[in-house]
Amino acid sequence: MEKVYLMERDLVIKKNGKGVQIALLEDRRLVEFHVDNEKETFSTGNIYLGRIKKINPGLKAAFVSIGHSKEAFIHYTDLSPNIRSILKYTHQAINDIKSPDITKFKNEPQIDKGGLIEKVLKKGDLVLTQIMKEPISTKGPRLTCEISLPGRYIVLTPFGDTIGISKKIVDRDERKRLQNLLKSVKPNNFGIVARTNAQGMQTAEIHKDISNLLKKWETITKQLKDANPPKMIMSEIDKSLSIIRDIMNDSFSSISTDDSELHSNVSEYIQRVAPDKQDIVKLYKAKKPIFEAFNVNRQIKSAFGNAVTLKSGAYLVIEHTEALHVIDVNSGPKINRTDDQDTNAFNVNKEAAIEIGRQLRLRNIGGIIVVDFIDMKSAAYRNEILKIMQLALKPDKSKHSILPISKFGLMEITRQRSSAELTIDTTEPTPPENGRIESCLLLIDKISRELHKSMETETPARTLYVHPFVEAYLRQRFKAFQRKWFMKYKSWLNIIGDSSFDLMEFTVCDKNGEIIQ
């Protein structure tokens, strides 16, 4: 029987003065990076009691005060068919002495899909809402009244009655089994959806998840008592725990953090939801910074610039405007080429498609993305690139759609945007002026790649010419880099500082002083 390969996943959590940085590694490669600012409270999933400030019939929308500097926005289609029940329940929870029991609550008639918002809401109404899209740029949060409570295996939707199964569960027998299981455990007056993690789970695990979510709803109801809007009723669990909840599976090899409080919180959460995984939670205590130990900093520096270099020497140029993102695929000067131009283009595009899938997740790029691939005449090659892109985005939790490559060599992708794009400045200040340059970590990587290539030729490298500042860096700690390269290639490399070189410029020469191209 063929052995099934399980990708290793490592979650690395770093605490700093401003909040938490979270890196998700798949087979040691950075695929997601999250910054959890502790001062930011308007996060996706948070539940608020808001007050309607204005109704806009033309937009079929309302503007809601939830405490943000910009009024939040809710469209008629996001009110939920059961909005009248939500309004009634919220009113009772705020004003009644005894909190209402949702399982015995008598629902109001549903609203029409094509109805008028002014017939449902009016200025001053108090409404229980959930953030579905975080504030981005000049826009306030976008809200929904279709409250959802996500667990590890299932999602509960108050006032609903539907049963759903994740589309990523494709086995018919498993879908039918889960359908029957959910029917037997579904609480009254709740909709229920089986998440991808529910695949293979038995009644006991599902029932435990439901019990935890029902307790969360009871807490929400109690928080509404005598509440004055705008007020946060419940915050989504912190980002590190939400990532663990959403993506943890049997392939998780470690969850490491350098903060004892975070370690305690994560351990407590894992003990509650997956006791058999308790031993993967680790407190990092070494002197070397945790992101250095897991090679996260180097990967951040190499992945977040405007130009992203691929292993083959090809590179991507990523630009964005207000309306869309454009990704240009370029073949580098050192690509291994064949006589077949179409095959050359396909090989570059294949590598680029895999990296683009990673970049969309890593930077949280949303909206419309246009990818300009290198032209390929072969329809079979174009179809293969489409399949590769679909596979690259398969692990992506955000909803997305991919169109085939057009006759102009363009691929269009749409990706759901629920929070702001992550941007990281990967440049560093240059002395003595205030310009910006690439990180020195990337320079060392480039030098190492050039040395590796040259050592495989008949005329290996013997001398490296760099800026004097870089020479000093390479010679520090008892010529650490020279010794490292000597141990690897069994050949000593002379390093010479030359002030005529730019700070990030270097040249590799052979024993005759000839430049190695």
mmCIF file of N, CA, C and O in Angstrom, residues 7 43 86 123 148-149 163 188 234 287 312 326 405-406 436 494:
data_model
loop_
_atom_site.group_PDB
_atom_site.id
_atom_site.type_symbol
_atom_site.label_atom_id
_atom_site.label_comp_id
_atom_site.label_asym_id
_atom_site.label_seq_id
_atom_site.Cartn_x
_atom_site.Cartn_y
_atom_site.Cartn_z
ATOM 1 N N MET A 7 2.243 16.519 5.260
ATOM 2 C CA MET A 7 3.091 17.697 5.358
ATOM 3 C C MET A 7 3.252 18.116 6.820
ATOM 4 O O MET A 7 2.286 18.164 7.574
ATOM 5 N N SER A 43 -11.526 42.940 15.000
ATOM 6 C CA SER A 43 -11.037 41.809 14.221
ATOM 7 C C SER A 43 -12.198 40.965 13.711
ATOM 8 O O SER A 43 -13.273 40.921 14.329
ATOM 9 N N ILE A 86 -33.439 37.815 15.580
ATOM 10 C CA ILE A 86 -32.234 38.316 16.248
ATOM 11 C C ILE A 86 -32.529 39.599 17.003
ATOM 12 O O ILE A 86 -32.114 39.778 18.155
ATOM 13 N N LYS A 123 -33.458 53.891 12.283
ATOM 14 C CA LYS A 123 -32.417 54.601 13.034
ATOM 15 C C LYS A 123 -32.652 54.440 14.540
ATOM 16 O O LYS A 123 -33.764 54.564 15.023
ATOM 17 N N SER A 148 -21.991 33.505 13.468
ATOM 18 C CA SER A 148 -21.465 32.140 13.387
ATOM 19 C C SER A 148 -20.460 31.931 14.508
ATOM 20 O O SER A 148 -19.644 32.809 14.798
ATOM 21 N N LEU A 149 -20.542 30.765 15.145
ATOM 22 C CA LEU A 149 -19.653 30.414 16.247
ATOM 23 C C LEU A 149 -18.805 29.232 15.800
ATOM 24 O O LEU A 149 -19.271 28.086 15.800
ATOM 25 N N ILE A 163 -28.307 22.229 7.847
ATOM 26 C CA ILE A 163 -27.169 21.347 8.113
ATOM 27 C C ILE A 163 -26.277 21.370 6.883
ATOM 28 O O ILE A 163 -26.745 21.168 5.761
ATOM 29 N N ASN A 188 -31.647 22.575 18.990
ATOM 30 C CA ASN A 188 -32.828 23.258 18.466
ATOM 31 C C ASN A 188 -32.530 24.746 18.281
ATOM 32 O O ASN A 188 -31.888 25.394 19.104
ATOM 33 N N MET A 234 -18.362 39.868 22.532
ATOM 34 C CA MET A 234 -17.404 38.754 22.624
ATOM 35 C C MET A 234 -16.317 38.948 21.582
ATOM 36 O O MET A 234 -16.596 39.258 20.418
ATOM 37 N N LYS A 287 18.869 31.187 23.754
ATOM 38 C CA LYS A 287 19.257 32.600 23.635
ATOM 39 C C LYS A 287 19.014 33.139 22.237
ATOM 40 O O LYS A 287 18.689 34.304 22.054
ATOM 41 N N SER A 312 15.220 29.141 -9.365
ATOM 42 C CA SER A 312 15.814 28.983 -10.695
ATOM 43 C C SER A 312 16.505 30.247 -11.189
ATOM 44 O O SER A 312 17.239 30.209 -12.168
ATOM 45 N N VAL A 326 -1.184 43.227 -9.587
ATOM 46 C CA VAL A 326 -0.610 42.712 -10.827
ATOM 47 C C VAL A 326 0.682 41.981 -10.476
ATOM 48 O O VAL A 326 1.541 42.515 -9.766
ATOM 49 N N ILE A 405 -5.807 30.746 -18.293
ATOM 50 C CA ILE A 405 -4.940 31.744 -18.929
ATOM 51 C C ILE A 405 -5.564 32.181 -20.257
ATOM 52 O O ILE A 405 -5.960 31.354 -21.073
ATOM 53 N N SER A 406 -5.663 33.480 -20.443
ATOM 54 C CA SER A 406 -6.268 34.009 -21.667
ATOM 55 C C SER A 406 -5.269 33.953 -22.819
ATOM 56 O O SER A 406 -4.103 33.606 -22.645
ATOM 57 N N ARG A 436 17.056 53.313 0.830
ATOM 58 C CA ARG A 436 16.660 51.989 1.319
ATOM 59 C C ARG A 436 17.318 50.946 0.429
ATOM 60 O O ARG A 436 17.457 51.125 -0.777
ATOM 61 N N ASN A 494 39.076 33.863 -0.704
ATOM 62 C CA ASN A 494 39.576 35.158 -0.248
ATOM 63 C C ASN A 494 38.478 36.203 -0.373
ATOM 64 O O ASN A 494 37.755 36.237 -1.376
#
